[in-house]
CSV table of C-alpha atoms and ligand atoms in Angstrom, one decimal:
chain,number,residue,atom,x,y,z
A,1207,UNK,CA,7.2,-25.0,-32.2
A,1208,UNK,CA,5.5,-23.8,-28.9
A,1209,UNK,CA,4.5,-26.4,-26.3
A,1210,UNK,CA,0.9,-26.4,-24.6
A,1211,UNK,CA,0.5,-25.4,-21.0
A,1212,UNK,CA,0.0,-29.2,-20.0
A,1213,UNK,CA,3.2,-30.1,-22.0
A,1214,UNK,CA,5.4,-27.2,-20.4
A,1215,UNK,CA,3.8,-28.6,-17.1
A,1216,UNK,CA,4.9,-32.1,-17.5
A,1217,UNK,CA,8.6,-31.1,-18.6
A,1218,UNK,CA,8.7,-29.1,-15.3
A,1219,UNK,CA,7.4,-31.8,-13.4
A,1220,UNK,CA,10.0,-34.2,-14.6
A,1221,UNK,CA,12.7,-31.7,-14.0
A,1222,UNK,CA,11.4,-31.1,-10.4
A,1223,UNK,CA,11.3,-34.8,-9.8
A,1224,UNK,CA,15.0,-35.4,-10.9
A,1225,UNK,CA,16.3,-32.3,-8.7
A,1226,UNK,CA,14.3,-33.2,-5.5
A,1227,UNK,CA,14.9,-37.0,-4.8
A,1228,UNK,CA,15.7,-36.5,-1.1
A,1229,UNK,CA,12.8,-34.4,-0.5
A,1230,UNK,CA,10.6,-37.1,-2.0
A,1231,UNK,CA,12.1,-39.6,0.2
A,1232,UNK,CA,11.5,-37.5,3.3
A,1233,UNK,CA,7.9,-36.9,2.3
A,1234,UNK,CA,7.3,-40.7,1.7
A,1235,UNK,CA,8.7,-41.6,5.0
A,1236,UNK,CA,6.6,-38.8,6.9
A,1237,UNK,CA,3.5,-40.2,5.1
A,1238,UNK,CA,3.8,-43.1,7.9
A,1239,UNK,CA,3.0,-40.9,10.4
A,1240,UNK,CA,1.8,-37.5,9.3
A,1241,UNK,CA,-1.5,-37.0,7.4
A,1242,UNK,CA,-0.7,-36.8,3.8
A,1243,UNK,CA,3.1,-36.5,4.9
A,1244,UNK,CA,3.0,-33.0,5.7
A,1245,UNK,CA,2.6,-31.2,9.3
A,1246,UNK,CA,0.0,-28.9,7.7
A,1247,UNK,CA,-2.4,-30.1,4.9
A,1248,UNK,CA,-2.0,-26.9,2.8
A,1249,UNK,CA,1.7,-27.6,2.5
A,1250,UNK,CA,0.5,-30.3,-0.1
A,1251,UNK,CA,-0.7,-27.4,-2.3
A,1252,UNK,CA,2.9,-26.4,-3.6
A,1253,UNK,CA,3.0,-27.3,-7.2
A,1254,UNK,CA,5.4,-30.3,-8.1
A,1255,UNK,CA,5.1,-34.0,-7.6
A,1256,UNK,CA,5.6,-33.5,-3.8
A,1257,UNK,CA,6.5,-30.5,-1.3
A,1258,UNK,CA,10.2,-29.3,-1.4
A,1259,UNK,CA,11.7,-30.2,2.2
A,1260,UNK,CA,13.8,-27.1,3.5
A,1261,UNK,CA,17.2,-27.5,5.1
A,1262,UNK,CA,17.9,-24.2,6.1
A,1263,UNK,CA,16.9,-20.6,5.4
A,1264,UNK,CA,18.8,-17.3,6.2
A,1265,UNK,CA,18.0,-13.8,5.2
A,1266,UNK,CA,16.1,-14.3,1.7
A,1267,UNK,CA,18.0,-17.5,0.9
A,1268,UNK,CA,16.6,-21.1,1.2
A,1269,UNK,CA,18.4,-24.4,0.8
A,1270,UNK,CA,16.5,-27.7,0.3
A,1271,UNK,CA,17.6,-31.0,1.5
A,1272,UNK,CA,18.6,-31.8,-2.1
A,1273,UNK,CA,21.2,-28.8,-2.0
A,1274,UNK,CA,18.9,-26.5,-4.2
A,1275,UNK,CA,19.2,-23.0,-3.6
A,1276,UNK,CA,16.3,-20.4,-3.8
A,1277,UNK,CA,15.9,-16.7,-3.6
A,1278,UNK,CA,12.9,-16.7,-1.2
A,1279,UNK,CA,10.1,-14.1,-2.2
A,1280,UNK,CA,7.4,-16.2,-0.4
A,1281,UNK,CA,9.2,-15.7,2.9
A,1282,UNK,CA,6.8,-17.8,4.9
A,1283,UNK,CA,3.7,-16.0,3.3
A,1284,UNK,CA,4.9,-12.8,5.5
A,1285,UNK,CA,6.0,-14.7,8.5
A,1286,UNK,CA,9.6,-14.1,7.5
A,1287,UNK,CA,9.2,-10.6,6.2
A,1288,UNK,CA,12.2,-9.7,8.4
A,1289,UNK,CA,14.3,-12.2,6.5
A,1290,UNK,CA,14.8,-15.6,7.8
A,1291,UNK,CA,16.5,-15.8,11.3
A,1292,UNK,CA,17.6,-12.0,11.3
A,1293,UNK,CA,20.5,-11.7,13.8
A,1294,UNK,CA,18.9,-9.2,16.3
A,1295,UNK,CA,16.2,-11.4,16.6
A,1296,UNK,CA,18.1,-14.6,17.0
A,1297,UNK,CA,20.4,-13.1,19.6
A,1298,UNK,CA,17.5,-11.8,21.8
A,1299,UNK,CA,15.6,-15.2,21.6
A,1300,UNK,CA,18.7,-16.9,22.4
A,1301,UNK,CA,19.1,-14.8,25.4
A,1302,UNK,CA,15.5,-15.3,26.4
A,1303,UNK,CA,15.6,-19.1,25.7
A,1304,UNK,CA,18.3,-19.5,28.5
A,1305,UNK,CA,16.5,-17.5,31.1
A,1306,UNK,CA,12.9,-18.7,31.0
A,1307,UNK,CA,10.4,-18.8,28.1
A,1308,UNK,CA,7.0,-18.8,29.6
A,1309,UNK,CA,6.0,-18.2,33.1
A,1310,UNK,CA,2.5,-16.7,33.2
A,1311,UNK,CA,4.2,-13.3,34.4
A,1312,UNK,CA,4.9,-10.1,32.1
A,1313,UNK,CA,8.6,-10.0,31.1
A,1314,UNK,CA,10.6,-6.7,30.9
A,1315,UNK,CA,10.0,-6.5,27.1
A,1316,UNK,CA,6.4,-6.4,27.3
A,1317,UNK,CA,5.9,-2.6,28.0
A,1318,UNK,CA,8.5,-1.5,25.5
A,1319,UNK,CA,6.8,-3.8,22.9
A,1320,UNK,CA,3.4,-2.2,23.7
A,1321,UNK,CA,5.0,1.2,23.4
A,1322,UNK,CA,6.5,0.6,20.0
A,1323,UNK,CA,3.2,-0.9,18.7
A,1324,UNK,CA,1.6,2.4,19.8
A,1325,UNK,CA,4.2,4.6,18.1
A,1326,UNK,CA,3.8,2.8,14.9
A,1327,UNK,CA,0.1,2.2,14.6
A,1328,UNK,CA,-1.4,5.1,16.7
A,1329,UNK,CA,-3.6,2.8,18.9
A,1330,UNK,CA,-2.6,2.8,22.7
A,1331,UNK,CA,-3.8,-0.3,24.1
A,1332,UNK,CA,-2.3,-3.7,23.3
A,1333,UNK,CA,-2.5,-7.4,23.9
A,1334,UNK,CA,-0.7,-10.2,22.5
A,1335,UNK,CA,-1.8,-13.6,21.3
A,1336,UNK,CA,0.3,-16.4,19.5
A,1337,UNK,CA,-1.1,-15.8,16.1
A,1338,UNK,CA,-2.9,-13.4,13.7
A,1339,UNK,CA,-5.8,-15.7,13.7
A,1340,UNK,CA,-6.2,-15.5,17.4
A,1341,UNK,CA,-5.8,-11.8,17.4
A,1342,UNK,CA,-8.8,-11.5,15.0
A,1343,UNK,CA,-10.8,-13.9,17.1
A,1344,UNK,CA,-10.3,-12.0,20.3
A,1345,UNK,CA,-11.0,-8.7,18.5
A,1346,UNK,CA,-14.1,-10.0,17.2
A,1347,UNK,CA,-15.3,-11.3,20.5
A,1348,UNK,CA,-14.5,-7.9,22.2
A,1349,UNK,CA,-16.5,-6.0,19.7
A,1350,UNK,CA,-19.4,-8.2,20.0
A,1351,UNK,CA,-19.2,-7.9,23.8
A,1352,UNK,CA,-19.0,-4.3,23.9
A,1353,UNK,CA,-21.5,-3.3,21.3
A,1354,UNK,CA,-24.0,-6.2,22.3
A,1355,UNK,CA,-24.3,-6.9,18.6
A,1356,UNK,CA,-24.0,-10.4,17.1
A,1357,UNK,CA,-22.4,-10.1,13.6
A,1358,UNK,CA,-19.2,-9.3,11.8
A,1359,UNK,CA,-19.2,-7.8,8.2
A,1360,UNK,CA,-16.3,-9.2,5.9
A,1361,UNK,CA,-15.5,-8.6,2.3
A,1362,UNK,CA,-15.9,-11.4,-0.2
A,1363,UNK,CA,-12.7,-13.4,-0.4
A,1364,UNK,CA,-11.1,-12.1,2.6
A,1365,UNK,CA,-8.6,-14.2,4.6
A,1366,UNK,CA,-8.2,-13.3,8.3
A,1367,UNK,CA,-6.9,-16.8,9.4
A,1368,UNK,CA,-9.0,-19.7,10.5
A,1369,UNK,CA,-11.4,-17.5,12.3
A,1370,UNK,CA,-14.9,-19.3,12.0
A,1371,UNK,CA,-16.9,-15.9,11.4
A,1372,UNK,CA,-14.7,-15.1,8.4
A,1373,UNK,CA,-14.7,-18.4,6.4
A,1374,UNK,CA,-17.5,-16.8,4.1
A,1375,UNK,CA,-18.4,-15.9,0.9
A,1376,UNK,CA,-21.4,-14.6,-1.2
A,1377,UNK,CA,-23.8,-16.9,-3.0
A,1378,UNK,CA,-26.9,-15.4,-4.7
A,1379,UNK,CA,-26.4,-12.3,-2.5
A,1380,UNK,CA,-26.4,-13.9,0.7
A,1381,UNK,CA,-23.6,-15.3,3.0
A,1382,UNK,CA,-22.5,-18.8,2.3
A,1383,UNK,CA,-19.6,-20.8,3.6
A,1384,UNK,CA,-16.3,-20.8,1.6
A,1385,UNK,CA,-15.4,-23.6,-0.5
A,1386,UNK,CA,-13.7,-26.0,1.8
A,1387,UNK,CA,-15.0,-24.6,4.9
A,1388,UNK,CA,-14.3,-27.3,7.5
A,1389,UNK,CA,-17.0,-28.2,9.9
A,1390,UNK,CA,-18.4,-24.7,10.4
A,1391,UNK,CA,-20.0,-24.5,14.1
A,1392,UNK,CA,-23.1,-22.6,12.9
A,1393,UNK,CA,-24.6,-21.5,9.5
A,1394,UNK,CA,-22.3,-18.7,8.5
A,1395,UNK,CA,-25.3,-16.2,7.9
A,1396,UNK,CA,-26.0,-16.3,11.7
A,1397,UNK,CA,-22.7,-14.7,12.3
A,1398,UNK,CA,-21.6,-13.0,9.2
A,1399,UNK,CA,-22.6,-10.4,6.7
A,1400,UNK,CA,-20.3,-10.4,3.4
A,1401,UNK,CA,-20.1,-7.7,0.7
A,1402,UNK,CA,-17.8,-7.1,-2.1
A,1403,UNK,CA,-14.6,-4.8,-1.4
A,1404,UNK,CA,-15.2,-1.3,-2.7
A,1405,UNK,CA,-19.0,-1.7,-2.9
A,1406,UNK,CA,-20.1,1.0,-0.7
A,1407,UNK,CA,-23.7,0.9,-1.5
A,1408,UNK,CA,-24.0,-2.9,-0.4
A,1409,UNK,CA,-21.7,-1.9,2.7
A,1410,UNK,CA,-24.2,0.8,3.7
A,1411,UNK,CA,-27.1,-1.4,3.1
A,1412,UNK,CA,-25.7,-4.4,5.3
A,1413,UNK,CA,-24.8,-2.1,8.1
A,1414,UNK,CA,-28.2,-0.5,8.1
A,1415,UNK,CA,-29.4,-3.8,9.6
A,1416,UNK,CA,-27.9,-2.5,12.9
A,1417,UNK,CA,-26.7,-5.8,14.0
A,1418,UNK,CA,-22.9,-5.5,13.0
A,1419,UNK,CA,-20.6,-5.3,15.9
A,1420,UNK,CA,-17.6,-4.8,13.7
A,1421,UNK,CA,-16.4,-4.6,10.1
A,1422,UNK,CA,-13.0,-6.6,10.0
A,1423,UNK,CA,-11.0,-5.8,6.9
A,1424,UNK,CA,-7.5,-5.6,5.4
A,1425,UNK,CA,-6.9,-2.3,4.2
A,1426,UNK,CA,-6.1,-3.7,0.9
A,1427,UNK,CA,-7.1,-7.4,0.1
A,1428,UNK,CA,-3.9,-9.5,-0.2
A,1429,UNK,CA,-5.2,-13.1,-0.1
A,1430,UNK,CA,-7.0,-13.2,-3.5
A,1431,UNK,CA,-4.3,-11.4,-5.4
A,1432,UNK,CA,-4.0,-7.8,-4.4
A,1433,UNK,CA,-7.2,-5.6,-4.6
A,1434,UNK,CA,-6.7,-1.9,-3.8
A,1435,UNK,CA,-9.1,0.4,-2.2
A,1436,UNK,CA,-10.6,2.7,-4.6
A,1437,UNK,CA,-9.8,6.5,-3.7
A,1438,UNK,CA,-12.0,7.5,-1.0
A,1439,UNK,CA,-13.0,3.9,0.2
A,1440,UNK,CA,-11.6,4.3,3.4
A,1441,UNK,CA,-12.9,7.7,4.2
A,1442,UNK,CA,-16.4,6.3,3.5
A,1443,UNK,CA,-15.9,3.0,5.2
A,1444,UNK,CA,-14.9,4.9,8.5
A,1445,UNK,CA,-17.8,7.3,7.9
A,1446,UNK,CA,-20.3,4.4,7.4
A,1447,UNK,CA,-19.2,2.3,10.3
A,1448,UNK,CA,-19.2,5.3,12.7
A,1449,UNK,CA,-22.8,6.1,11.5
A,1450,UNK,CA,-24.1,2.6,12.0
A,1451,UNK,CA,-22.4,2.2,15.5
A,1452,UNK,CA,-20.3,-0.6,14.1
A,1453,UNK,CA,-16.6,-0.7,15.1
A,1454,UNK,CA,-13.9,-1.1,12.5
A,1455,UNK,CA,-10.9,-3.8,12.8
A,1456,UNK,CA,-8.0,-3.1,10.4
A,1457,UNK,CA,-6.0,-6.4,10.0
A,1458,UNK,CA,-2.4,-5.3,9.2
A,1459,UNK,CA,-1.0,-9.0,9.1
A,1460,UNK,CA,0.1,-8.6,5.5
A,1461,UNK,CA,-0.3,-5.0,4.7
A,1462,UNK,CA,2.5,-4.2,7.0
A,1463,UNK,CA,4.6,-4.5,3.8
A,1464,UNK,CA,3.4,-0.8,3.3
A,1465,UNK,CA,5.8,0.6,6.1
A,1466,UNK,CA,6.8,0.3,9.5
A,1467,UNK,CA,3.1,1.3,10.8
A,1468,UNK,CA,1.5,-0.7,7.7
A,1469,UNK,CA,-1.2,0.8,5.6
A,1470,UNK,CA,-2.8,2.5,8.6
A,1471,UNK,CA,0.0,4.8,9.3
A,1472,UNK,CA,0.9,5.3,5.6
A,1473,UNK,CA,-2.6,6.4,4.8
A,1474,UNK,CA,-3.8,8.0,8.1
A,1475,UNK,CA,-6.4,5.2,8.8
A,1476,UNK,CA,-8.4,5.5,12.1
A,1477,UNK,CA,-9.5,2.0,13.0
A,1478,UNK,CA,-11.1,1.1,16.4
A,1479,UNK,CA,-8.9,-1.9,16.8
A,1480,UNK,CA,-6.0,-3.1,14.7
A,1481,UNK,CA,-4.8,-6.6,14.4
A,1482,UNK,CA,-1.5,-8.3,13.3
A,1483,UNK,CA,0.7,-11.3,13.5
A,1484,UNK,CA,3.3,-13.3,11.5
A,1485,UNK,CA,6.1,-10.8,10.9
A,1486,UNK,CA,6.4,-8.8,14.1
A,1487,UNK,CA,8.6,-11.3,16.1
A,1488,UNK,CA,10.8,-12.4,13.1
A,1489,UNK,CA,8.8,-15.7,12.6
A,1490,UNK,CA,8.6,-16.6,16.3
A,1491,UNK,CA,4.7,-17.1,16.8
A,1492,UNK,CA,3.2,-13.8,18.0
A,1493,UNK,CA,0.0,-12.1,17.4
A,1494,UNK,CA,-1.2,-8.6,18.5
A,1495,UNK,CA,-4.3,-6.6,18.8
A,1496,UNK,CA,-4.6,-2.9,19.7
A,1497,UNK,CA,-7.4,-0.6,20.6
A,1498,UNK,CA,-8.4,3.1,21.0
A,1499,UNK,CA,-8.7,4.7,24.5
A,1500,UNK,CA,-12.4,4.5,23.8
A,1501,UNK,CA,-12.7,0.9,23.0
A,1502,UNK,CA,-10.3,-0.1,26.0
A,1503,UNK,CA,-12.4,1.9,28.3
A,1504,UNK,CA,-15.5,-0.2,27.0
A,1505,UNK,CA,-13.6,-3.3,27.3
A,1506,UNK,CA,-12.5,-2.6,30.9
A,1507,UNK,CA,-16.1,-1.8,31.9
A,1508,UNK,CA,-17.1,-5.2,30.6
A,1509,UNK,CA,-14.3,-7.3,31.7
A,1510,UNK,CA,-15.3,-9.9,34.3
A,1511,UNK,CA,-11.9,-10.0,36.3
A,1512,UNK,CA,-12.6,-13.4,38.1
A,1513,UNK,CA,-13.1,-15.2,34.9
A,1514,UNK,CA,-10.6,-13.4,32.6
A,1515,UNK,CA,-8.8,-16.6,32.1
A,1516,UNK,CA,-11.8,-18.6,30.8
A,1517,UNK,CA,-14.2,-16.0,28.9
A,1518,UNK,CA,-13.0,-17.0,25.3
A,1519,UNK,CA,-10.0,-14.6,25.0
A,1520,UNK,CA,-6.9,-16.2,26.2
A,1521,UNK,CA,-4.0,-18.6,25.6
A,1522,UNK,CA,-1.5,-19.6,28.3
A,1523,UNK,CA,1.5,-19.0,26.0
A,1524,UNK,CA,0.1,-15.8,24.7
A,1525,UNK,CA,2.3,-13.0,25.6
A,1526,UNK,CA,5.3,-15.4,26.6
A,1527,UNK,CA,8.6,-13.9,27.2
A,1528,UNK,CA,10.2,-15.6,24.1
A,1529,UNK,CA,7.8,-14.2,21.7
A,1530,UNK,CA,8.0,-10.6,23.3
A,1531,UNK,CA,11.9,-10.6,23.4
A,1532,UNK,CA,11.8,-11.5,19.6
A,1533,UNK,CA,9.3,-8.9,18.9
A,1534,UNK,CA,11.2,-6.2,20.6
A,1535,UNK,CA,14.3,-7.0,18.6
A,1536,UNK,CA,12.7,-7.3,15.3
A,1537,UNK,CA,10.7,-4.1,15.6
A,1538,UNK,CA,13.7,-2.1,17.1
A,1539,UNK,CA,16.4,-3.4,14.8
A,1540,UNK,CA,15.3,-5.3,11.8
A,1541,UNK,CA,11.7,-4.1,10.5
A,1542,UNK,CA,13.0,-0.4,10.7
A,1543,UNK,CA,12.0,2.5,8.7
A,1544,UNK,CA,15.2,2.4,6.8
A,1545,UNK,CA,14.9,-1.2,6.1
A,1546,UNK,CA,11.2,-0.5,4.7
A,1547,UNK,CA,12.6,2.3,2.6
A,1548,UNK,CA,14.9,-0.3,0.8
A,1549,UNK,CA,12.3,-2.9,0.7
A,1550,UNK,CA,9.6,-0.7,-1.0
A,1551,UNK,CA,12.3,0.5,-3.6
A,1552,UNK,CA,12.8,-3.2,-4.5
A,1553,UNK,CA,9.1,-3.6,-4.6
A,1554,UNK,CA,8.9,-0.9,-7.3
A,1555,UNK,CA,11.7,-2.6,-9.1
A,1556,UNK,CA,10.0,-5.8,-9.0
A,1557,UNK,CA,6.8,-4.5,-10.3
A,1558,UNK,CA,8.6,-2.5,-13.0
A,1559,UNK,CA,10.3,-5.7,-14.3
A,1560,UNK,CA,7.2,-7.7,-14.5
A,1561,UNK,CA,5.5,-4.6,-16.2
A,1562,UNK,CA,8.3,-4.8,-18.7
A,1563,UNK,CA,7.7,-8.5,-19.6
A,1564,UNK,CA,4.0,-8.0,-19.8
A,1565,UNK,CA,4.6,-5.3,-22.2
A,1566,UNK,CA,7.3,-6.9,-24.1
A,1567,UNK,CA,5.3,-10.2,-24.5
A,1568,UNK,CA,1.8,-8.6,-25.0
A,1569,UNK,CA,0.6,-10.6,-22.1
A,1570,UNK,CA,-3.1,-9.8,-20.7
A,1571,UNK,CA,-1.7,-9.5,-17.1
A,1572,UNK,CA,-1.2,-6.7,-14.7
A,1573,UNK,CA,1.1,-6.3,-11.7
A,1574,UNK,CA,-0.2,-4.6,-8.6
A,1575,UNK,CA,2.2,-3.4,-5.8
A,1576,UNK,CA,1.4,-2.6,-2.1
A,1577,UNK,CA,4.7,-1.4,-0.6
A,1578,UNK,CA,7.2,-4.2,-0.6
A,1579,UNK,CA,4.7,-6.7,-1.9
A,1580,UNK,CA,3.9,-7.4,-5.7
A,1581,UNK,CA,1.3,-9.5,-7.2
A,1582,UNK,CA,0.8,-10.3,-10.9
A,1583,UNK,CA,-2.6,-11.5,-12.1
A,1584,UNK,CA,-4.0,-12.9,-15.2
A,1585,UNK,CA,-6.2,-10.0,-16.1
A,1586,UNK,CA,-5.6,-6.7,-18.1
A,1587,UNK,CA,-7.6,-4.6,-15.6
A,1588,UNK,CA,-6.6,-4.5,-11.7
A,1589,UNK,CA,-9.7,-6.2,-10.0
A,1590,UNK,CA,-11.8,-3.8,-7.8
A,1591,UNK,CA,-13.3,-6.8,-5.6
A,1592,UNK,CA,-12.4,-10.2,-4.4
A,1593,UNK,CA,-15.1,-11.6,-6.8
A,1594,UNK,CA,-13.3,-10.1,-9.7
A,1595,UNK,CA,-10.0,-11.2,-8.6
A,1596,UNK,CA,-11.2,-14.7,-8.2
A,1597,UNK,CA,-12.7,-14.6,-11.7
A,1598,UNK,CA,-9.2,-13.8,-13.1
A,1599,UNK,CA,-7.5,-17.0,-11.5
A,1600,UNK,CA,-6.0,-19.5,-13.8
A,1601,UNK,CA,-5.0,-22.4,-11.7
A,1602,UNK,CA,-3.1,-24.3,-14.6
A,1603,UNK,CA,-1.1,-21.3,-15.4
A,1604,UNK,CA,-0.5,-20.3,-12.0
A,1605,UNK,CA,0.7,-23.8,-11.0
A,1606,UNK,CA,3.1,-23.6,-14.2
A,1607,UNK,CA,4.6,-20.5,-13.3
A,1608,UNK,CA,5.2,-21.3,-9.6
A,1609,UNK,CA,7.0,-24.7,-10.7
A,1610,UNK,CA,8.9,-22.9,-13.5
A,1611,UNK,CA,10.2,-20.5,-10.9
A,1612,UNK,CA,10.9,-23.0,-8.2
A,1613,UNK,CA,12.9,-25.0,-10.9
A,1614,UNK,CA,15.0,-21.9,-11.6
A,1615,UNK,CA,15.7,-21.1,-7.8
A,1616,UNK,CA,12.7,-18.7,-7.4
A,1617,UNK,CA,10.2,-19.3,-4.5
A,1618,UNK,CA,7.1,-17.5,-5.1
A,1619,UNK,CA,4.2,-17.2,-2.4
A,1620,UNK,CA,2.2,-20.3,-3.2
A,1621,UNK,CA,-1.5,-20.2,-4.4
A,1622,UNK,CA,-1.1,-17.0,-6.1
A,1623,UNK,CA,1.9,-15.0,-8.0
A,1624,UNK,CA,2.8,-13.0,-5.0
A,1625,UNK,CA,6.4,-11.7,-4.0
A,1626,UNK,CA,7.5,-10.2,-0.9
A,1627,UNK,CA,11.0,-8.2,-0.4
A,1628,UNK,CA,12.8,-8.6,2.9
A,1629,UNK,CA,15.6,-6.5,4.4
A,1630,UNK,CA,18.3,-8.7,2.6
A,1631,UNK,CA,16.6,-8.9,-0.7
A,1632,UNK,CA,18.9,-7.4,-3.4
A,1633,UNK,CA,18.4,-5.7,-6.8
A,1634,UNK,CA,20.1,-8.7,-8.2
A,1635,UNK,CA,17.6,-11.1,-6.6
A,1636,UNK,CA,14.6,-9.1,-8.3
A,1637,UNK,CA,16.3,-8.9,-11.5
A,1638,UNK,CA,16.7,-12.8,-11.3
A,1639,UNK,CA,12.9,-13.1,-11.1
A,1640,UNK,CA,12.4,-10.8,-14.1
A,1641,UNK,CA,14.7,-12.8,-16.2
A,1642,UNK,CA,13.1,-16.1,-15.3
A,1643,UNK,CA,9.6,-14.5,-16.1
A,1644,UNK,CA,10.8,-13.3,-19.4
A,1645,UNK,CA,12.0,-16.9,-20.1
A,1646,UNK,CA,8.7,-18.3,-19.5
A,1647,UNK,CA,6.9,-15.6,-21.1
A,1648,UNK,CA,8.8,-16.4,-24.4
A,1649,UNK,CA,7.5,-20.1,-24.0
A,1650,UNK,CA,4.0,-19.7,-23.2
A,1651,UNK,CA,1.6,-20.7,-26.2
B,805,PLP,C1,-4.6,-10.8,6.4
B,805,PLP,C2,-4.4,-12.2,7.5
B,805,PLP,N1,-4.7,-12.1,8.8
B,805,PLP,C3,-4.6,-13.1,9.5
B,805,PLP,C4,-3.9,-14.1,9.0
B,805,PLP,C5,-3.7,-15.4,9.9
B,805,PLP,O1,-2.5,-15.5,10.1
B,805,PLP,P1,-2.0,-16.9,11.0
B,805,PLP,O2,-2.3,-18.0,10.1
B,805,PLP,O3,-0.6,-16.6,11.1
B,805,PLP,O4,-2.8,-16.9,12.3
B,805,PLP,C6,-3.6,-14.2,7.7
B,805,PLP,C7,-2.8,-15.3,7.1
B,805,PLP,O5,-2.6,-15.6,6.1
B,805,PLP,C8,-3.8,-13.1,6.8
B,805,PLP,O6,-3.3,-13.2,5.5
């Protein structure tokens, strides 16, 4: 007789508790000094009775403090797209660690990293930050400064990090703070316009107000499941932003999964600015933002040099020598075109496996692939907007699937069923996921 979702969940929670006693001890001890027992509060959101404490991770293999081994498809939510601790990055970082980490001066790696970013993404002028969040924050400020306009337009259910202006959704057709928005500095409607992804009419209407400094978007949404752009969406977005005098920032932090130059290079996009972070230094903190010649010229015209360190775009450790050494090695030797070719093929295999399980068990689900990233969602039709994708969420089922996978040595990205391939992922790893999914599909009520 089949078990209900709560019954299956209880069985999996018991199994989890039995196989993770040391993680529990460490979490309990940490509760003395860490808020909620974790260094970042979202770490409590993993399914299970407590977070898994990891001991080591190499390539796409992660081992926890109880000795459980996992095939890692989460890969630090893209921070480890290079695989954990890739040898060239580690070697470059080790060399750098011995010879000065941060100095307030440029290092020899800075220029070559800028060159490689230009070659990959097609924008010529680069700056560095310590995170993708900061890259977005700085890009937004620059857009407001050079256009003299106050607002940013984002798409519903976007995620661009903890950037105040982007923690927004739509309620009754108006911008509203997202659920859980912590202490917003001003009402979100003062800084932000929000429309649904792929809704060109709404986009045009909002841009017509003439107060939008820039549109900030991922080329495909990846943080509410994957929502792909409709055919022609990007051409229209570009035309409409140009016509309205609004700049276009493309955030490639996750969509780097499409290839060495991200979605932008794969699909010939022409953003005014491009932001990225997470993976480009193999997991060592780095963000980057690039801009066209035209934007750079306007930025330089507006720069107040005697206050360049205190004007709201900054960071003492930004552009530090360690980050740039790691970025140079990761870009030149790890996240190469050859690596992406293999990773994307594995993404195809992963999506194919999920599709077979969906068909075999008659599930009302679908899988969407974006390069070497795959997401499966609990709706028959691929969503066309963040709102549609959010409506397809089933938190109970999502938690069960994550825990079921985790108990069988497979780590999926938390909060949604997303998997990412890295240079060391193998076909056998992908097939192990397919087998685990088939196992749970057979058990679902
Ligand atoms: C598209 C996108 N941009 C920016 C960020 C922010 O990255 P970070 O938290 O590393 O600053 C994220 C984080 O998930 C993201 O998905």
